[in-house]
Amino acid sequence: MHQNPGVGLVQQAAATGITSAYISDDFAAALFPKSDIILSDRILSNGRQYLQAIVRQIETEICVIAAEDFGLTHDMIIEIGNNDRGHSYPLLQNAGLLETKILLEHVFTCVQREELGARLLRKISQAELESVLVRHLDNEDQAIADAAMALLVAQSRDNSGSAAIHAHIANLPAEILFALTWPIVAAVQKLSGYDGPDLKKAAEKLLSRHDESGGTQRRAQRLAQFVDQLDENLHPLHDGLDLFLARMALRSGLSVNQLILFTAEPQMMRLVLAMRTMDMSADQAMSIFGVLEGGGQLLTRASYNEIDREQAADLVKKWSSNILYQDAQRRLNTPYTGLAD
């Protein structure tokens, strides 16, 4: 018996009717953005790809652990663990479980990091980028050599595979992995109909063995602590992007994620102020700006030298304070009409 195509159309129409109720939210977000950062189609596409890849990796890993470590023999769960199609993403998306502030900020930072990497590769080849770290491998200080090797290994892991977006569980902050893991467990349970304890035990094992020190950013930060005072030449073409960001974070007191965010802002103004507080020469700052910005606005020697260093330092100090504290300040300073007169 052939399935009546009209049934599928009815179901699609019903689903469309539900989602169309949110058109005003989507339209408002497009018409009235709350930040000055332009979200290009490429950034949005890369963000979706990154989220899909991370969700797929986590769900696969949970199902593999459940099967191999806890002996789970459920067919659907074994299928999810054996392929890379990605099953739980649509459920999580439709339920709004991928829209948390902390997760979306992480995703944006990661895709902007990819954007910076692409800009850098327009100036220097991948082979040349890899060679900039090799010089540290023969360092007489074994700690430096070991840290450089660890960073090279992490970067090789990130660059493996054919995917355009580099996404790997090892690079996830613990809070992001935690925030994704349990919704994914719930989604896999719903898809498979399995409600036993093994998926939850697998999730707990995945979380317990997660080591943030193995992430690329953490390894770059470790190498930066060793080499920054020994090497005055701070530049992405000299250090590679990860080590450059780590060294700049070390000198400025800002976080790597903040610096990445600054590169997405109009004219990278906050990044320029950070460079000014670090006593960078105008030529060095202009060169870094040119490599990271990738076209568009230009930084001039006159505009850079006109920046008041003390005022810039006060702002950078404010930005470098605890992120939760800064967020609380913003919220407390936002007018709230719900208070009684």
Short mmCIF file of C-alpha atoms in Angstrom, two decimals:
data_model
loop_
_atom_site.label_atom_id
_atom_site.label_comp_id
_atom_site.label_asym_id
_atom_site.label_seq_id
_atom_site.Cartn_x
_atom_site.Cartn_y
_atom_site.Cartn_z
CA MET A 1 0.00 0.00 0.00
CA HIS A 2 1.31 3.42 -0.95
CA GLN A 3 1.35 6.01 1.79
CA ASN A 4 -1.02 8.89 1.18
CA PRO A 5 1.20 11.95 0.48
CA GLY A 6 -1.51 14.17 1.85
CA VAL A 7 -0.83 12.85 5.36
CA GLY A 8 2.76 14.12 5.23
CA LEU A 9 1.60 17.51 3.99
CA VAL A 10 -0.91 17.79 6.80
CA GLN A 11 1.79 17.00 9.36
CA GLN A 12 4.19 19.51 7.81
CA ALA A 13 1.52 22.19 7.70
CA ALA A 14 0.69 21.61 11.35
CA ALA A 15 4.37 21.86 12.33
CA THR A 16 4.77 25.01 10.24
CA GLY A 17 1.76 26.56 11.93
CA ILE A 18 3.40 26.01 15.32
CA THR A 19 6.80 27.42 14.34
CA SER A 20 5.32 30.44 12.54
CA ALA A 21 4.06 31.70 15.87
CA TYR A 22 7.66 32.70 16.58
CA ILE A 23 8.15 34.80 13.44
CA SER A 24 7.99 38.04 15.43
CA ASP A 25 10.85 36.87 17.68
CA ASP A 26 13.04 36.03 14.68
CA PHE A 27 12.13 39.25 12.89
CA ALA A 28 12.80 41.36 15.99
CA ALA A 29 16.21 39.77 16.48
CA ALA A 30 17.13 40.60 12.88
CA LEU A 31 15.71 44.12 12.92
CA PHE A 32 16.86 45.18 16.37
CA PRO A 33 20.22 43.57 17.22
CA LYS A 34 21.44 44.38 20.71
CA SER A 35 25.16 44.35 19.89
CA ASP A 36 27.26 46.19 17.31
CA ILE A 37 28.75 42.92 16.06
CA ILE A 38 27.60 41.94 12.58
CA LEU A 39 26.61 38.28 12.42
CA SER A 40 27.42 37.29 8.86
CA ASP A 41 25.83 34.35 7.10
CA ARG A 42 29.19 32.56 7.36
CA ILE A 43 29.35 33.04 11.13
CA LEU A 44 25.78 31.78 11.54
CA SER A 45 26.42 28.78 9.30
CA ASN A 46 29.65 27.95 11.10
CA GLY A 47 27.89 28.26 14.45
CA ARG A 48 25.28 25.70 13.40
CA GLN A 49 27.96 23.36 12.09
CA TYR A 50 29.96 23.67 15.30
CA LEU A 51 26.95 22.96 17.51
CA GLN A 52 25.90 20.01 15.38
CA ALA A 53 29.42 18.57 15.49
CA ILE A 54 29.75 18.91 19.26
CA VAL A 55 26.31 17.43 19.94
CA ARG A 56 27.10 14.56 17.58
CA GLN A 57 30.43 13.84 19.30
CA ILE A 58 28.89 13.86 22.78
CA GLU A 59 25.93 11.64 21.87
CA THR A 60 28.22 9.19 20.06
CA GLU A 61 30.66 9.05 22.97
CA ILE A 62 27.87 8.47 25.51
CA CYS A 63 26.41 5.62 23.46
CA VAL A 64 29.82 4.02 22.92
CA ILE A 65 30.62 4.16 26.65
CA ALA A 66 27.19 2.71 27.47
CA ALA A 67 27.77 -0.20 25.08
CA GLU A 68 31.44 -0.91 25.74
CA ASP A 69 31.76 -0.12 29.44
CA PHE A 70 28.31 -1.03 30.72
CA GLY A 71 27.28 -3.74 28.26
CA LEU A 72 24.19 -1.99 26.90
CA THR A 73 22.86 -3.90 23.86
CA HIS A 74 20.00 -1.63 22.78
CA ASP A 75 19.94 -1.55 18.94
CA MET A 76 19.13 2.14 18.52
CA ILE A 77 21.77 3.25 21.00
CA ILE A 78 24.39 1.03 19.33
CA GLU A 79 23.41 2.54 15.97
CA ILE A 80 23.87 6.08 17.30
CA GLY A 81 27.28 5.13 18.66
CA ASN A 82 28.37 3.62 15.34
CA ASN A 83 27.58 6.46 12.95
CA ASP A 84 28.19 10.18 12.73
CA ARG A 85 24.82 11.29 11.36
CA GLY A 86 23.75 13.06 14.53
CA HIS A 87 20.39 12.17 16.02
CA SER A 88 19.60 14.36 19.01
CA TYR A 89 20.33 17.81 17.52
CA PRO A 90 16.85 18.38 15.97
CA LEU A 91 15.14 17.45 19.23
CA LEU A 92 17.37 19.76 21.27
CA GLN A 93 16.94 22.57 18.78
CA ASN A 94 13.15 22.32 18.70
CA ALA A 95 12.98 22.21 22.49
CA GLY A 96 15.10 25.37 22.81
CA LEU A 97 17.78 23.53 24.78
CA LEU A 98 20.61 24.95 22.65
CA GLU A 99 19.71 28.57 23.32
CA THR A 100 21.36 29.15 26.70
CA LYS A 101 23.51 32.25 27.04
CA ILE A 102 26.63 30.43 28.20
CA LEU A 103 26.44 27.92 25.34
CA LEU A 104 25.84 30.50 22.61
CA GLU A 105 28.67 32.69 23.87
CA HIS A 106 30.97 29.68 23.73
CA VAL A 107 29.84 28.82 20.19
CA PHE A 108 30.36 32.38 18.99
CA THR A 109 33.85 32.48 20.46
CA CYS A 110 34.74 29.22 18.74
CA VAL A 111 33.49 30.25 15.31
CA GLN A 112 35.17 33.66 15.60
CA ARG A 113 38.39 31.78 16.47
CA GLU A 114 37.90 29.85 13.23
CA GLU A 115 37.43 33.14 11.39
CA LEU A 116 40.70 34.46 12.78
CA GLY A 117 42.43 31.25 11.75
CA ALA A 118 41.15 31.67 8.20
CA ARG A 119 42.38 35.26 8.10
CA LEU A 120 45.78 34.16 9.32
CA LEU A 121 46.02 31.51 6.62
CA ARG A 122 45.68 34.24 4.02
CA LYS A 123 49.00 35.60 5.30
CA ILE A 124 50.91 32.42 6.10
CA SER A 125 50.66 28.76 5.08
CA GLN A 126 49.55 25.96 7.39
CA ALA A 127 53.03 24.46 7.20
CA GLU A 128 54.60 27.76 8.24
CA LEU A 129 52.12 28.07 11.11
CA GLU A 130 53.07 24.64 12.40
CA SER A 131 56.77 25.46 12.11
CA VAL A 132 56.50 28.49 14.41
CA LEU A 133 56.06 26.15 17.37
CA VAL A 134 58.73 23.70 16.29
CA ARG A 135 61.44 26.16 17.36
CA HIS A 136 60.42 25.55 20.98
CA LEU A 137 60.81 21.77 20.74
CA ASP A 138 64.62 21.91 21.01
CA ASN A 139 64.63 24.33 23.92
CA GLU A 140 67.11 23.41 26.65
CA ASP A 141 64.34 23.87 29.19
CA GLN A 142 62.48 20.56 29.04
CA ALA A 143 59.30 22.13 30.41
CA ILE A 144 59.16 24.48 27.42
CA ALA A 145 59.82 21.66 24.96
CA ASP A 146 57.13 19.50 26.56
CA ALA A 147 54.60 22.35 26.57
CA ALA A 148 55.29 23.08 22.90
CA MET A 149 54.86 19.42 21.98
CA ALA A 150 51.58 19.24 23.91
CA LEU A 151 50.25 22.27 22.02
CA LEU A 152 51.33 20.84 18.67
CA VAL A 153 49.56 17.57 19.47
CA ALA A 154 46.37 19.43 20.45
CA GLN A 155 46.46 21.51 17.26
CA SER A 156 46.99 18.39 15.15
CA ARG A 157 43.97 16.81 16.83
CA ASP A 158 41.89 19.90 16.11
CA ASN A 159 42.94 19.98 12.46
CA SER A 160 42.29 16.29 11.83
CA GLY A 161 39.34 15.34 9.69
CA SER A 162 37.78 16.99 6.68
CA ALA A 163 35.23 19.16 8.47
CA ALA A 164 35.53 22.88 7.84
CA ILE A 165 34.77 23.64 11.50
CA HIS A 166 37.16 22.26 14.09
CA ALA A 167 35.09 20.98 17.00
CA HIS A 168 36.39 18.59 19.62
CA ILE A 169 35.10 17.60 23.06
CA ALA A 170 38.57 18.05 24.56
CA ASN A 171 38.36 21.80 23.94
CA LEU A 172 35.05 22.23 25.75
CA PRO A 173 35.05 24.02 29.11
CA ALA A 174 33.68 21.72 31.79
CA GLU A 175 30.55 23.82 32.27
CA ILE A 176 29.71 23.64 28.55
CA LEU A 177 30.19 19.88 28.42
CA PHE A 178 27.99 19.51 31.51
CA ALA A 179 25.31 21.81 30.07
CA LEU A 180 25.13 19.76 26.86
CA THR A 181 25.58 16.24 28.18
CA TRP A 182 22.38 15.88 30.20
CA PRO A 183 20.01 17.30 27.57
CA ILE A 184 21.66 14.95 25.06
CA VAL A 185 21.08 11.99 27.40
CA ALA A 186 17.42 12.96 27.64
CA ALA A 187 17.16 13.29 23.86
CA VAL A 188 18.79 9.89 23.21
CA GLN A 189 16.45 8.29 25.75
CA LYS A 190 13.45 9.82 23.97
CA LEU A 191 14.68 8.69 20.55
CA SER A 192 15.54 5.17 21.63
CA GLY A 193 12.78 4.51 24.13
CA TYR A 194 15.43 3.24 26.56
CA ASP A 195 14.93 4.41 30.13
CA GLY A 196 17.46 2.31 32.00
CA PRO A 197 20.42 3.56 34.04
CA ASP A 198 23.27 2.87 31.60
CA LEU A 199 23.04 6.08 29.55
CA LYS A 200 23.17 8.15 32.71
CA LYS A 201 26.13 6.14 34.01
CA ALA A 202 27.87 6.64 30.66
CA ALA A 203 27.27 10.37 30.86
CA GLU A 204 28.71 10.51 34.36
CA LYS A 205 31.79 8.62 33.16
CA LEU A 206 32.23 10.99 30.22
CA LEU A 207 32.08 13.99 32.55
CA SER A 208 34.37 12.47 35.18
CA ARG A 209 37.19 11.81 32.74
CA HIS A 210 37.04 15.20 31.02
CA ASP A 211 40.34 17.04 31.46
CA GLU A 212 40.30 20.71 30.49
CA SER A 213 44.10 20.85 30.63
CA GLY A 214 44.14 18.81 27.41
CA GLY A 215 42.36 21.55 25.48
CA THR A 216 44.25 23.62 22.92
CA GLN A 217 43.63 26.91 24.73
CA ARG A 218 44.88 25.58 28.06
CA ARG A 219 47.99 24.11 26.46
CA ALA A 220 48.71 27.41 24.72
CA GLN A 221 48.35 29.21 28.04
CA ARG A 222 50.86 26.86 29.64
CA LEU A 223 53.43 27.45 26.90
CA ALA A 224 52.82 31.19 27.08
CA GLN A 225 53.72 31.22 30.77
CA PHE A 226 57.10 29.73 29.93
CA VAL A 227 58.09 31.69 26.84
CA ASP A 228 56.50 35.13 27.10
CA GLN A 229 59.26 36.78 29.11
CA LEU A 230 61.92 35.13 26.93
CA ASP A 231 60.50 36.34 23.62
CA GLU A 232 59.60 40.00 23.05
CA ASN A 233 58.28 39.44 19.51
CA LEU A 234 54.54 39.12 20.12
CA HIS A 235 52.73 38.60 16.81
CA PRO A 236 50.32 36.01 15.34
CA LEU A 237 52.67 35.35 12.42
CA HIS A 238 55.52 34.76 14.86
CA ASP A 239 53.61 32.70 17.46
CA GLY A 240 50.65 31.26 15.62
CA LEU A 241 47.15 32.25 16.67
CA ASP A 242 46.76 30.15 19.83
CA LEU A 243 50.08 31.09 21.41
CA PHE A 244 49.68 34.72 20.37
CA LEU A 245 46.27 34.97 22.07
CA ALA A 246 47.58 33.21 25.16
CA ARG A 247 50.57 35.54 25.44
CA MET A 248 48.41 38.61 24.90
CA ALA A 249 45.97 37.40 27.57
CA LEU A 250 48.87 36.90 29.96
CA ARG A 251 50.17 40.43 29.41
CA SER A 252 46.82 42.23 29.42
CA GLY A 253 45.04 40.37 32.22
CA LEU A 254 42.14 39.68 29.85
CA SER A 255 40.94 36.20 28.92
CA VAL A 256 41.56 34.59 25.55
CA ASN A 257 37.80 34.49 24.94
CA GLN A 258 37.53 38.22 25.59
CA LEU A 259 40.32 38.93 23.13
CA ILE A 260 38.60 36.79 20.49
CA LEU A 261 35.36 38.69 21.09
CA PHE A 262 37.22 42.00 20.70
CA THR A 263 38.34 40.94 17.21
CA ALA A 264 34.69 40.65 16.15
CA GLU A 265 33.78 44.15 17.31
CA PRO A 266 33.71 47.14 14.93
CA GLN A 267 37.28 48.30 14.19
CA MET A 268 38.48 45.97 16.97
CA MET A 269 38.54 49.06 19.19
CA ARG A 270 38.88 47.23 22.49
CA LEU A 271 41.69 45.08 21.14
CA VAL A 272 43.50 48.24 20.04
CA LEU A 273 43.13 49.72 23.52
CA ALA A 274 44.50 46.53 25.03
CA MET A 275 47.55 46.71 22.77
CA ARG A 276 48.07 50.35 23.73
CA THR A 277 48.16 49.46 27.43
CA MET A 278 50.83 46.83 26.70
CA ASP A 279 53.25 49.46 25.38
CA MET A 280 53.16 48.06 21.88
CA SER A 281 54.65 50.34 19.26
CA ALA A 282 52.35 51.76 16.63
CA ASP A 283 54.06 49.68 13.94
CA GLN A 284 53.59 46.44 15.90
CA ALA A 285 49.94 47.23 16.71
CA MET A 286 49.20 48.17 13.10
CA SER A 287 50.77 44.95 11.86
CA ILE A 288 48.76 42.80 14.29
CA PHE A 289 45.59 44.72 13.42
CA GLY A 290 46.17 44.16 9.72
CA VAL A 291 46.67 40.41 10.12
CA LEU A 292 43.66 39.84 12.38
CA GLU A 293 41.19 42.26 10.85
CA GLY A 294 41.40 40.91 7.33
CA GLY A 295 40.41 44.04 5.42
CA GLY A 296 37.97 46.88 5.98
CA GLN A 297 38.89 49.47 8.60
CA LEU A 298 42.53 50.45 9.02
CA LEU A 299 44.46 51.47 12.11
CA THR A 300 46.73 54.47 11.59
CA ARG A 301 49.83 55.47 13.51
CA ALA A 302 48.26 58.82 14.43
CA SER A 303 45.00 57.35 15.77
CA TYR A 304 46.91 54.74 17.78
CA ASN A 305 49.33 57.23 19.35
CA GLU A 306 46.44 59.56 20.25
CA ILE A 307 44.97 56.96 22.61
CA ASP A 308 45.49 58.03 26.22
CA ARG A 309 47.34 55.12 27.80
CA GLU A 310 46.06 55.75 31.34
CA GLN A 311 42.43 55.94 30.24
CA ALA A 312 42.90 52.80 28.18
CA ALA A 313 44.47 51.03 31.17
CA ASP A 314 41.49 51.94 33.36
CA LEU A 315 39.09 50.45 30.83
CA VAL A 316 41.13 47.27 30.33
CA LYS A 317 41.32 46.81 34.09
CA LYS A 318 37.54 47.07 34.27
CA TRP A 319 37.11 44.54 31.44
CA SER A 320 39.51 42.12 33.09
CA SER A 321 37.43 41.83 36.25
CA ASN A 322 35.34 38.71 36.88
CA ILE A 323 32.88 38.11 34.02
CA LEU A 324 30.00 37.28 36.38
CA TYR A 325 30.69 40.49 38.28
CA GLN A 326 30.64 42.50 35.04
CA ASP A 327 27.39 40.86 33.96
CA ALA A 328 25.80 41.65 37.33
CA GLN A 329 26.88 45.27 37.02
CA ARG A 330 25.30 45.57 33.58
CA ARG A 331 22.06 44.04 34.77
CA LEU A 332 21.93 46.19 37.92
CA ASN A 333 22.47 49.32 35.85
CA THR A 334 19.68 48.45 33.40
CA PRO A 335 16.41 50.27 34.20
CA TYR A 336 13.86 47.90 35.68
CA THR A 337 10.23 48.99 35.42
CA GLY A 338 8.88 46.24 37.64
CA LEU A 339 9.74 48.03 40.87
CA ALA A 340 6.96 49.72 42.78
CA ASP A 341 7.00 53.50 43.07
#
